[in-house]
CSV table of C-alpha atoms and ligand atoms in Angstrom, one decimal:
chain,number,residue,atom,x,y,z
B,1,MET,CA,22.7,4.7,-10.4
B,2,THR,CA,26.4,4.4,-11.1
B,3,LYS,CA,28.2,1.4,-9.7
B,4,ALA,CA,30.2,2.1,-6.5
B,5,GLY,CA,33.9,1.8,-7.4
B,6,SER,CA,35.7,-0.3,-4.8
B,7,SER,CA,32.7,-1.6,-2.9
B,8,PRO,CA,32.5,-5.3,-2.1
B,9,THR,CA,29.6,-6.4,-4.2
B,10,ASP,CA,30.1,-10.1,-3.9
B,11,THR,CA,26.5,-11.1,-3.0
B,12,THR,CA,26.8,-14.8,-4.0
B,13,ASN,CA,26.4,-15.8,-0.4
B,14,VAL,CA,23.5,-13.5,0.3
B,15,PRO,CA,20.5,-15.4,1.6
B,16,GLN,CA,17.1,-14.4,0.5
B,17,ILE,CA,16.6,-10.7,1.3
B,18,LYS,CA,13.9,-10.1,3.8
B,19,PRO,CA,11.8,-6.9,3.7
B,20,PRO,CA,12.7,-4.0,6.1
B,21,LEU,CA,10.8,-4.0,9.3
B,22,TRP,CA,12.0,-0.8,11.1
B,23,VAL,CA,12.4,2.6,9.5
B,24,ASN,CA,14.1,5.4,11.4
B,25,ALA,CA,13.1,8.8,9.8
B,26,GLU,CA,15.7,11.4,10.9
B,27,ILE,CA,13.4,14.2,9.7
B,28,THR,CA,16.0,16.9,10.4
B,29,TYR,CA,19.4,17.3,11.8
B,30,LYS,CA,18.5,20.8,13.3
B,31,CYS,CA,18.6,20.6,17.0
B,32,PRO,CA,18.7,23.3,19.8
B,33,LEU,CA,21.0,21.2,21.8
B,34,HIS,CA,24.7,20.5,21.5
B,35,CYS,CA,25.4,17.3,23.0
B,36,VAL,CA,29.0,16.1,23.4
B,37,PHE,CA,28.0,12.6,22.3
B,38,CYS,CA,25.6,13.5,19.4
B,39,TYR,CA,25.3,10.6,16.9
B,40,ASN,CA,24.5,12.9,14.0
B,41,PRO,CA,27.2,13.0,11.3
B,42,LEU,CA,29.9,15.7,11.8
B,43,ASN,CA,28.8,17.4,8.7
B,44,TYR,CA,25.1,17.4,9.6
B,45,ALA,CA,24.8,21.1,8.8
B,46,SER,CA,25.3,20.3,5.1
B,47,THR,CA,21.8,18.8,5.1
B,48,PHE,CA,19.9,21.8,6.2
B,49,GLU,CA,19.2,23.1,2.7
B,50,LYS,CA,18.4,19.7,1.3
B,51,GLU,CA,15.7,18.3,3.7
B,52,LEU,CA,12.9,16.3,2.2
B,53,THR,CA,9.6,18.0,2.0
B,54,THR,CA,6.6,16.6,3.7
B,55,GLU,CA,5.3,15.0,0.5
B,56,GLU,CA,8.7,13.3,-0.2
B,57,TRP,CA,8.7,12.0,3.4
B,58,LEU,CA,5.1,10.5,3.1
B,59,LYS,CA,6.0,9.0,-0.3
B,60,ALA,CA,9.1,7.2,1.1
B,61,LEU,CA,7.3,6.0,4.2
B,62,GLY,CA,4.4,4.7,2.1
B,63,GLU,CA,6.9,2.8,-0.1
B,64,ALA,CA,8.5,1.3,2.9
B,65,ARG,CA,5.2,0.3,4.5
B,66,GLU,CA,4.2,-1.4,1.3
B,67,LEU,CA,7.3,-3.6,1.5
B,68,GLY,CA,6.3,-4.6,5.0
B,69,ALA,CA,8.0,-2.0,7.3
B,70,VAL,CA,5.9,-1.6,10.4
B,71,GLN,CA,8.0,0.0,13.2
B,72,LEU,CA,8.7,3.7,12.6
B,73,GLY,CA,10.9,6.0,14.6
B,74,ILE,CA,10.6,9.8,14.1
B,75,SER,CA,13.9,11.2,15.2
B,76,GLY,CA,16.6,13.8,14.3
B,77,GLY,CA,18.3,16.0,15.4
B,78,GLU,CA,15.2,17.3,17.2
B,79,PRO,CA,12.3,16.2,15.1
B,80,LEU,CA,10.0,18.9,16.6
B,81,MET,CA,12.2,21.5,14.8
B,82,ARG,CA,9.9,20.6,11.8
B,83,ASP,CA,6.5,22.0,12.0
B,84,ASP,CA,5.1,19.1,9.9
B,85,ALA,CA,6.1,16.5,12.5
B,86,GLU,CA,2.5,16.1,13.4
B,87,GLU,CA,1.3,15.6,9.9
B,88,ILE,CA,4.1,13.1,9.2
B,89,VAL,CA,3.2,11.0,12.4
B,90,ALA,CA,-0.5,11.2,11.6
B,91,GLU,CA,-0.2,10.0,7.9
B,92,ALA,CA,2.3,7.4,9.0
B,93,SER,CA,0.0,6.2,11.7
B,94,LYS,CA,-2.8,5.9,9.1
B,95,MET,CA,-0.5,3.8,6.9
B,96,GLY,CA,-0.4,1.4,9.8
B,97,TYR,CA,3.0,2.1,11.4
B,98,TYR,CA,3.7,1.8,15.0
B,99,VAL,CA,5.0,5.4,15.6
B,100,ASN,CA,7.7,6.3,18.1
B,101,LEU,CA,8.8,9.9,18.6
B,102,LEU,CA,12.4,10.4,19.8
B,103,THR,CA,12.7,13.8,21.2
B,104,SER,CA,14.7,15.9,23.7
B,105,GLY,CA,11.4,17.5,24.6
B,106,ILE,CA,12.3,20.9,23.4
B,107,GLY,CA,9.3,22.3,21.6
B,108,LEU,CA,6.8,19.7,22.9
B,109,THR,CA,4.1,22.0,23.9
B,110,GLU,CA,0.6,20.8,25.1
B,111,LYS,CA,-0.8,21.9,21.8
B,112,ARG,CA,1.7,19.7,19.9
B,113,ILE,CA,1.4,16.7,22.2
B,114,ALA,CA,-2.4,16.8,21.8
B,115,ALA,CA,-2.0,16.9,18.1
B,116,PHE,CA,0.3,13.9,18.2
B,117,LYS,CA,-2.1,12.0,20.4
B,118,ALA,CA,-4.9,12.8,18.0
B,119,GLY,CA,-2.8,11.6,15.1
B,120,GLY,CA,-2.2,8.2,16.6
B,121,LEU,CA,1.4,8.6,17.9
B,122,ASP,CA,2.1,5.4,19.8
B,123,GLN,CA,5.0,6.2,21.9
B,124,ILE,CA,7.3,9.1,23.0
B,125,GLN,CA,10.9,8.7,24.1
B,126,LEU,CA,12.3,11.5,26.0
B,127,SER,CA,16.0,11.9,26.2
B,128,PHE,CA,17.8,13.6,29.1
B,129,GLN,CA,21.4,14.5,29.5
B,130,ASP,CA,21.7,14.4,33.2
B,131,SER,CA,19.7,15.1,36.3
B,132,THR,CA,21.6,18.1,37.7
B,133,LYS,CA,20.8,21.4,36.1
B,134,GLU,CA,24.4,22.5,36.1
B,135,MET,CA,25.6,19.3,34.6
B,136,ASN,CA,22.8,19.3,32.1
B,137,ASP,CA,23.6,22.8,31.1
B,138,PHE,CA,27.2,21.9,30.8
B,139,LEU,CA,26.5,18.8,28.8
B,140,SER,CA,24.0,20.3,26.4
B,141,SER,CA,25.2,23.9,26.8
B,142,THR,CA,21.6,25.3,26.9
B,143,ARG,CA,19.2,25.8,29.6
B,144,THR,CA,16.8,23.0,29.1
B,145,PHE,CA,16.4,21.1,32.3
B,146,ASP,CA,13.1,22.6,33.8
B,147,LEU,CA,11.6,22.4,30.5
B,148,LYS,CA,12.2,18.7,30.4
B,149,LEU,CA,10.5,18.1,33.7
B,150,LYS,CA,7.5,20.0,32.3
B,151,VAL,CA,7.5,17.8,29.2
B,152,ALA,CA,7.7,14.7,31.3
B,153,ARG,CA,4.5,15.8,33.1
B,154,LEU,CA,2.8,16.3,29.7
B,155,ILE,CA,3.7,12.9,28.5
B,156,LYS,CA,2.1,11.3,31.5
B,157,GLN,CA,-0.9,13.5,31.3
B,158,TYR,CA,-1.5,12.4,27.8
B,159,ASP,CA,-1.4,8.8,28.9
B,160,TYR,CA,1.9,7.8,27.3
B,161,PRO,CA,4.3,5.6,29.2
B,162,MET,CA,7.2,7.7,30.4
B,163,VAL,CA,10.3,6.3,28.5
B,164,LEU,CA,13.4,8.0,29.4
B,165,ASN,CA,16.8,7.7,27.7
B,166,VAL,CA,19.8,8.9,29.3
B,167,VAL,CA,23.1,8.8,27.7
B,168,LEU,CA,25.9,8.0,30.2
B,169,HIS,CA,29.5,8.9,29.9
B,170,ARG,CA,32.5,9.8,32.1
B,171,LEU,CA,31.3,13.2,33.0
B,172,ASN,CA,27.8,12.4,34.1
B,173,ILE,CA,27.9,8.7,35.1
B,174,ASP,CA,28.8,9.5,38.7
B,175,HIS,CA,25.4,11.3,39.0
B,176,ILE,CA,23.6,8.1,38.4
B,177,GLU,CA,21.9,8.2,41.8
B,178,GLN,CA,20.4,11.6,41.1
B,179,ILE,CA,19.5,10.7,37.6
B,180,LEU,CA,17.5,7.8,38.9
B,181,GLU,CA,15.9,9.8,41.7
B,182,MET,CA,14.8,12.2,39.1
B,183,ALA,CA,13.4,9.4,36.9
B,184,GLU,CA,11.5,8.1,39.7
B,185,GLU,CA,10.0,11.6,40.6
B,186,MET,CA,8.9,11.7,36.9
B,187,GLN,CA,7.3,8.3,37.3
B,188,ALA,CA,9.3,7.0,34.4
B,189,ASP,CA,8.1,3.5,33.3
B,190,HIS,CA,11.3,2.6,31.4
B,191,VAL,CA,14.7,4.1,31.8
B,192,GLU,CA,17.4,3.2,29.4
B,193,LEU,CA,20.8,4.2,30.7
B,194,ALA,CA,23.1,3.5,27.8
B,195,ASN,CA,26.7,4.6,27.6
B,196,SER,CA,27.5,6.7,24.7
B,197,GLN,CA,28.8,4.8,21.6
B,198,TYR,CA,31.8,6.2,20.0
B,199,TYR,CA,30.6,7.5,16.7
B,200,ALA,CA,30.5,11.0,15.2
B,201,TRP,CA,30.8,13.6,17.9
B,202,ALA,CA,31.2,11.0,20.7
B,203,LEU,CA,34.3,9.6,18.8
B,204,LYS,CA,35.7,13.1,18.6
B,205,ASN,CA,35.3,13.4,22.4
B,206,ARG,CA,36.0,9.7,23.2
B,207,GLU,CA,38.8,10.2,25.7
B,208,HIS,CA,36.7,12.7,27.7
B,209,LEU,CA,33.6,10.5,27.5
B,210,MET,CA,34.8,6.9,28.3
B,211,PRO,CA,34.0,6.0,31.9
B,212,SER,CA,36.5,4.1,34.0
B,213,ARG,CA,35.8,0.5,35.1
B,214,GLU,CA,35.3,1.8,38.6
B,215,GLN,CA,32.7,4.3,37.5
B,216,LEU,CA,30.8,1.6,35.6
B,217,GLU,CA,30.8,-0.7,38.5
B,218,HIS,CA,29.5,2.0,40.8
B,219,ALA,CA,26.7,2.9,38.3
B,220,GLU,CA,25.8,-0.6,37.9
B,221,ALA,CA,25.6,-1.2,41.6
B,222,VAL,CA,23.3,1.9,42.0
B,223,CYS,CA,21.1,0.6,39.2
B,224,ASN,CA,20.8,-2.7,41.0
B,225,GLN,CA,19.7,-1.0,44.2
B,226,PHE,CA,17.0,0.9,42.4
B,227,ARG,CA,15.8,-2.3,40.6
B,228,ALA,CA,15.7,-4.1,43.8
B,229,ARG,CA,13.6,-1.4,45.4
B,230,LEU,CA,11.3,-0.5,42.5
B,231,GLY,CA,10.9,-3.8,40.6
B,232,ASN,CA,8.6,-3.6,37.7
B,233,LYS,CA,7.4,-0.1,38.6
B,234,MET,CA,10.4,1.3,36.8
B,235,LYS,CA,12.3,-0.9,34.4
B,236,LEU,CA,15.9,-0.2,34.2
B,237,TYR,CA,18.3,-1.0,31.3
B,238,PHE,CA,21.9,-0.4,31.8
B,239,VAL,CA,24.3,-0.7,28.8
B,240,VAL,CA,28.0,-0.6,29.2
B,241,PRO,CA,30.2,0.8,26.4
B,242,ASP,CA,31.0,-2.0,24.0
B,243,TYR,CA,34.6,-1.2,24.3
B,244,TYR,CA,34.5,-3.0,27.6
B,245,GLN,CA,33.3,-6.2,26.0
B,246,ASP,CA,35.1,-8.8,24.0
B,247,ARG,CA,32.5,-9.6,21.5
B,248,PRO,CA,30.9,-6.9,19.4
B,249,LYS,CA,27.2,-6.0,19.2
B,250,ALA,CA,25.1,-7.6,16.4
B,251,CYS,CA,24.9,-4.2,14.8
B,252,MET,CA,21.6,-3.5,13.3
B,253,ASN,CA,20.9,-7.2,13.5
B,254,GLY,CA,23.0,-7.5,10.3
B,255,TRP,CA,23.5,-5.0,7.5
B,256,GLY,CA,20.4,-4.5,5.4
B,257,THR,CA,18.3,-7.2,7.2
B,258,VAL,CA,15.7,-5.2,9.2
B,259,PHE,CA,16.7,-1.6,9.4
B,260,LEU,CA,16.4,1.3,7.1
B,261,ASN,CA,17.5,4.8,8.1
B,262,ILE,CA,16.4,7.8,6.1
B,263,ALA,CA,18.6,10.9,6.7
B,264,PRO,CA,17.0,14.4,6.4
B,265,ASP,CA,18.4,14.9,2.9
B,266,GLY,CA,16.8,11.7,1.7
B,267,LEU,CA,19.8,9.4,1.9
B,268,ALA,CA,18.9,5.9,2.5
B,269,LEU,CA,21.3,4.2,5.0
B,270,PRO,CA,21.5,0.7,6.6
B,271,CYS,CA,22.4,2.4,9.9
B,272,HIS,CA,22.6,6.0,11.3
B,273,GLU,CA,26.3,6.2,10.8
B,274,ALA,CA,26.9,4.6,7.5
B,275,ARG,CA,27.2,7.8,5.6
B,276,MET,CA,30.8,8.0,6.4
B,277,LEU,CA,31.8,4.7,4.9
B,278,PRO,CA,33.9,5.2,1.9
B,279,GLY,CA,33.5,3.5,-1.4
B,280,LEU,CA,29.6,3.2,-1.1
B,281,GLU,CA,27.3,5.4,-2.9
B,282,PHE,CA,24.2,5.5,-0.7
B,283,PRO,CA,21.0,6.0,-2.8
B,284,ASN,CA,18.8,8.9,-2.3
B,285,LEU,CA,14.9,8.6,-1.8
B,286,ARG,CA,14.5,11.5,-4.2
B,287,ASP,CA,16.0,9.4,-7.0
B,288,HIS,CA,15.0,5.9,-6.3
B,289,ASP,CA,12.1,4.1,-4.7
B,290,VAL,CA,12.4,2.2,-1.4
B,291,ARG,CA,12.0,-1.2,-3.2
B,292,SER,CA,15.0,-0.7,-5.5
B,293,ILE,CA,17.1,0.8,-2.7
B,294,TRP,CA,16.4,-2.1,-0.4
B,295,TYR,CA,16.7,-5.0,-2.8
B,296,GLU,CA,19.0,-3.8,-5.6
B,297,SER,CA,21.3,-1.0,-4.5
B,298,ASP,CA,25.0,-1.8,-4.2
B,299,ALA,CA,25.2,-0.1,-0.9
B,300,PHE,CA,22.5,-2.2,0.7
B,301,ASN,CA,23.9,-5.4,-0.7
B,302,ALA,CA,27.5,-4.5,0.2
B,303,TYR,CA,27.6,-6.3,3.6
B,304,ARG,CA,24.6,-8.6,3.4
B,305,GLY,CA,25.3,-12.2,4.1
B,306,ASP,CA,29.0,-13.2,4.9
B,307,GLY,CA,30.7,-13.2,1.5
B,308,TRP,CA,32.2,-9.8,2.2
B,309,MET,CA,34.0,-11.0,5.4
B,310,LYS,CA,37.7,-11.3,5.9
B,311,GLU,CA,39.5,-13.3,8.6
B,312,PRO,CA,39.0,-13.9,11.5
B,313,CYS,CA,35.2,-13.5,10.9
B,314,ARG,CA,35.1,-15.6,7.6
B,315,SER,CA,36.0,-18.8,9.4
B,316,CYS,CA,34.5,-17.9,12.8
B,317,ASP,CA,31.7,-20.1,14.2
B,318,GLU,CA,30.1,-17.0,15.8
B,319,LYS,CA,29.7,-15.1,12.5
B,320,HIS,CA,25.9,-15.6,12.4
B,321,LYS,CA,25.6,-14.4,15.9
B,322,ASP,CA,27.1,-10.9,15.6
B,323,PHE,CA,27.7,-10.6,11.8
B,324,GLY,CA,31.3,-9.4,12.6
B,325,GLY,CA,30.0,-6.5,14.6
B,326,CYS,CA,29.7,-3.0,13.3
B,327,ARG,CA,31.0,-2.0,10.0
B,328,CYS,CA,31.2,1.7,10.8
B,329,GLN,CA,33.3,0.9,14.0
B,330,ALA,CA,35.5,-1.5,11.9
B,331,PHE,CA,36.2,1.3,9.4
B,332,MET,CA,36.7,4.1,11.9
B,333,LEU,CA,39.1,2.1,14.0
B,334,THR,CA,41.0,-0.1,11.5
B,335,GLY,CA,40.4,1.8,8.2
B,336,ASP,CA,38.6,-1.2,6.6
B,337,ALA,CA,34.9,-1.9,7.0
B,338,ARG,CA,35.4,-5.5,6.1
B,339,ASN,CA,37.5,-6.2,9.0
B,340,ALA,CA,36.1,-7.7,12.3
B,341,ASP,CA,34.8,-5.0,14.6
B,342,PRO,CA,37.9,-4.5,16.8
B,343,VAL,CA,35.7,-4.8,19.9
B,344,CYS,CA,36.2,-8.6,19.2
B,345,SER,CA,39.0,-10.2,21.1
B,346,LYS,CA,39.7,-12.3,18.1
B,347,SER,CA,40.4,-9.2,16.0
B,348,PRO,CA,44.1,-8.5,15.3
B,349,HIS,CA,43.1,-4.9,16.0
B,350,HIS,CA,41.6,-5.4,19.4
B,351,ALA,CA,44.4,-3.4,21.1
B,352,LEU,CA,42.9,-0.3,19.5
B,353,VAL,CA,40.0,-0.8,21.9
B,354,THR,CA,41.8,-2.1,25.0
B,355,ASP,CA,44.3,0.7,24.7
B,356,GLN,CA,41.4,3.2,25.0
B,357,VAL,CA,40.0,1.3,27.9
B,358,ALA,CA,43.4,1.4,29.7
B,359,LEU,CA,43.5,5.1,29.1
B,360,ALA,CA,40.1,5.6,30.6
B,361,GLN,CA,41.4,4.0,33.9
B,362,GLN,CA,43.5,7.2,34.5
B,363,PRO,CA,42.6,9.6,37.1
B,364,ARG,CA,39.6,11.8,36.1
B,365,ALA,CA,40.4,15.5,35.4
B,366,SER,CA,38.0,18.1,36.8
B,367,ASP,CA,35.1,19.2,34.7
B,368,ASP,CA,36.7,22.7,34.4
B,369,ASP,CA,39.8,21.2,33.0
B,370,VAL,CA,37.9,19.0,30.5
B,371,ARG,CA,35.4,21.5,29.3
B,372,PRO,CA,37.7,23.5,27.1
B,373,LEU,CA,38.9,20.4,25.4
B,374,ILE,CA,35.4,19.2,24.4
B,375,ILE,CA,34.1,19.6,20.8
B,376,PHE,CA,30.5,20.4,21.1
B,377,ARG,CA,28.2,19.6,18.4
B,378,ASP,CA,27.2,22.9,16.8
B,379,ASP,CA,26.7,24.3,13.4
B,380,GLY,CA,29.9,26.2,13.4
B,381,ASN,CA,31.9,23.0,14.3
B,382,SER,CA,29.9,21.0,11.8
B,383,ARG,CA,30.9,23.3,9.0
B,384,ARG,CA,34.5,23.4,10.2
B,385,LEU,CA,34.7,19.6,10.3
B,386,SER,CA,33.0,18.8,6.9
E,1,MET,CA,-0.8,-14.6,38.3
E,2,SER,CA,-3.8,-16.5,37.2
E,3,LEU,CA,-6.3,-15.1,34.6
E,4,ALA,CA,-9.9,-14.6,35.6
E,5,ASN,CA,-12.2,-16.3,33.2
E,6,ASP,CA,-15.1,-13.9,33.7
E,7,ARG,CA,-13.5,-10.5,33.2
E,8,PRO,CA,-13.3,-8.7,29.8
E,9,LEU,CA,-9.9,-8.8,28.3
E,10,ARG,CA,-8.1,-6.0,26.4
E,11,PHE,CA,-4.7,-5.3,25.1
E,12,ALA,CA,-2.3,-3.6,27.4
E,13,ARG,CA,-1.5,0.0,26.6
E,14,GLN,CA,1.2,0.1,23.8
E,15,TYR,CA,0.2,-3.3,22.4
E,16,LYS,CA,-1.5,-3.3,19.0
E,17,LEU,CA,-2.6,-6.3,16.9
E,18,GLN,CA,-2.4,-5.8,13.2
E,19,TRP,CA,-2.7,-8.0,10.1
E,20,GLU,CA,0.4,-7.7,8.0
E,21,THR,CA,0.0,-8.6,4.4
E,22,ALA,CA,3.7,-8.7,3.7
E,23,GLN,CA,4.2,-11.3,6.5
E,24,ASN,CA,1.0,-13.0,5.8
E,25,ALA,CA,0.3,-13.0,9.5
E,26,TRP,CA,-1.1,-11.2,12.5
E,27,VAL,CA,1.6,-9.4,14.4
E,28,LEU,CA,1.5,-7.9,17.9
E,29,LEU,CA,3.3,-4.5,17.8
E,30,TYR,CA,4.8,-2.9,20.8
E,31,PRO,CA,7.5,-0.2,21.4
E,32,GLU,CA,10.6,-2.4,21.2
E,33,GLY,CA,9.6,-4.5,18.3
E,34,LEU,CA,7.0,-7.0,17.0
E,35,ILE,CA,5.9,-10.6,17.5
E,36,LYS,CA,4.8,-12.5,14.4
E,37,LEU,CA,1.9,-14.6,15.6
E,38,THR,CA,1.1,-18.2,14.6
E,39,GLU,CA,-2.2,-18.7,12.9
E,40,SER,CA,-3.8,-20.0,16.1
E,41,ALA,CA,-2.4,-17.1,18.3
E,42,GLY,CA,-3.8,-14.7,15.7
E,43,GLU,CA,-7.2,-16.4,15.7
E,44,ILE,CA,-7.3,-16.0,19.6
E,45,LEU,CA,-5.9,-12.5,19.9
E,46,GLN,CA,-8.2,-11.2,17.1
E,47,ARG,CA,-11.1,-11.9,19.4
E,48,ILE,CA,-9.8,-9.6,22.2
E,49,ASP,CA,-12.0,-6.5,21.9
E,50,GLY,CA,-12.3,-5.1,25.5
E,51,GLN,CA,-15.7,-6.8,25.9
E,52,ARG,CA,-15.2,-10.6,25.6
E,53,THR,CA,-14.0,-12.7,28.5
E,54,ALA,CA,-11.8,-15.6,28.3
E,55,THR,CA,-14.9,-17.9,28.4
E,56,ASP,CA,-16.5,-15.9,25.5
E,57,ILE,CA,-13.3,-16.2,23.5
E,58,ILE,CA,-13.3,-20.0,23.9
E,59,SER,CA,-16.8,-20.5,22.8
E,60,SER,CA,-16.4,-18.1,19.9
E,61,LEU,CA,-13.4,-20.2,18.8
E,62,GLN,CA,-15.3,-23.5,19.3
E,63,ALA,CA,-18.1,-22.2,17.2
E,64,ALA,CA,-15.6,-21.2,14.4
E,65,PHE,CA,-13.7,-24.5,14.6
E,66,PRO,CA,-16.3,-27.1,15.5
E,67,GLY,CA,-15.0,-30.6,16.4
E,68,ALA,CA,-11.6,-29.5,18.0
E,69,ASP,CA,-11.2,-29.4,21.6
E,70,LEU,CA,-9.6,-26.1,22.1
E,71,GLN,CA,-10.3,-25.2,25.8
E,72,GLN,CA,-7.1,-26.1,27.3
E,73,ASP,CA,-4.8,-24.7,24.5
E,74,VAL,CA,-6.7,-21.4,24.4
E,75,SER,CA,-6.6,-21.0,28.1
E,76,ASP,CA,-2.9,-21.7,28.3
E,77,PHE,CA,-2.3,-19.3,25.5
E,78,LEU,CA,-4.3,-16.5,27.1
E,79,GLU,CA,-2.5,-17.2,30.4
E,80,HIS,CA,0.8,-16.8,28.6
E,81,ALA,CA,-0.2,-13.6,26.9
E,82,HIS,CA,-1.4,-12.3,30.2
E,83,ASP,CA,1.9,-13.2,31.9
E,84,LYS,CA,3.7,-11.6,29.1
E,85,GLY,CA,1.9,-8.3,29.8
E,86,TRP,CA,0.3,-8.3,26.2
E,87,ILE,CA,-3.3,-8.5,27.5
E,88,ILE,CA,-5.0,-7.3,30.8
E,89,THR,CA,-8.4,-7.8,32.4
E,90,HIS,CA,-10.4,-4.8,33.3
S,401,LIG,S1,22.2,14.0,20.7
S,401,LIG,FE1,21.7,15.9,21.5
S,401,LIG,S2,22.5,17.5,20.0
S,401,LIG,FE2,22.4,15.4,18.9
S,401,LIG,S3,20.4,15.5,18.0
S,401,LIG,FE3,20.1,14.5,19.9
S,401,LIG,S4,19.5,16.1,21.4
S,401,LIG,FE4,20.3,17.1,19.5
S,402,LIG,S1,35.7,-12.9,14.7
S,402,LIG,FE1,34.2,-11.7,13.8
S,402,LIG,S2,32.4,-13.1,13.6
S,402,LIG,FE2,33.9,-14.1,15.2
S,402,LIG,S3,33.2,-13.2,17.1
S,402,LIG,FE3,34.8,-11.8,16.3
S,402,LIG,S4,33.6,-10.3,15.2
S,402,LIG,FE4,32.2,-11.9,15.5
């Protein structure tokens, strides 16, 4: 592998590297949906012709398992767009992974769920865009709502807990009550209501997606009512956008510490979004084994430890708590991945975040006005934005 | 919630116990993550098989580690595991 030109490779302060624990296998970026907040890279369509084969996936997963990885997410895109998803799940389960399938539910027929169950799949996470058909159609621009309800029933029928992920944003967050009523009707056991994070397509659409403070407060109050009424029967997690906070998230629990993301084309990444970081040459599973990628590649060593940090993180006493936040967010907003994540109030770039939050307090335009302004995730837009 | 001593114990749905060579430890796997178990926690949880009761598990441990008085520690740990939702009676 050639050395990455300007990447920070000062690894003198790197503590002993621990093996990866979590693998997220994005087995394809193909997806029948067009979510406005999609976290797939803008140029996702460029991976279509280069997807790893079944054998290549199994080889990579086997190598990661040998190093000690034990949690496995099978995601995408829509992982069910690949007809070898069952085979990958079954083989991974045999290797000893705890396997989690993250799906929009499209393509999850009874035949397929039976095969997953037989293959040892441990959990299914179903994602939903909204509870009202109209809104759902608007948000995903396909007619998928009834189908998801059917899938929710199948998941229960096959004795999986019903885990529901709903991405919240300015355009759907006021429907929170209907969303939770629907979740209750589906007998959801866990509901994660996370506000969209502003990466990839969501960053493109950020001003249309960021909720106002008032919207967040309303949503949280409704969540609390449901919590009080349903208790442990339906566990609710509500996550506000990090822009509303003054300390960043401990992104990935630190770069290259536990998490290995494998993109459909075999690129090994320390997080879903890292592909866009400049100056790093991410290794491909086609050319390298997981061991050398994890322990030796410049890309995985780039932001390990704290030797790469600049001020204010370098001398901050919280640096082992949040690791300076998210490298991708720092790069996207400030142009330098080594800067503090500007969500942090100590960051000299913090105004980039608070200005956006201020903008989100402005009166909400009607959906009809917003709709033409949104950039939907689709193959045409992906090729245009590459 | 107090744990009945005379009912068989099993892992709650979604919880899996597994030996991990890389960590040289028993780990408990569940959807949001994993818990690396101490040696004694591993010894206890290994004995949960859907048949044995808390009493059975204690006598099995006492046979394996004669001389140690394990009763209280094991009961406390099983109680803890039950409170955490890792194991259930059936
Ligand atoms: S966020 Fe939506 S469009 Fe993107 S991969 Fe997931 S389901 Fe598909
Ligand atoms: S200055 Fe850096 S390390 Fe300190 S709290 Fe902010 S982001 Fe975290």
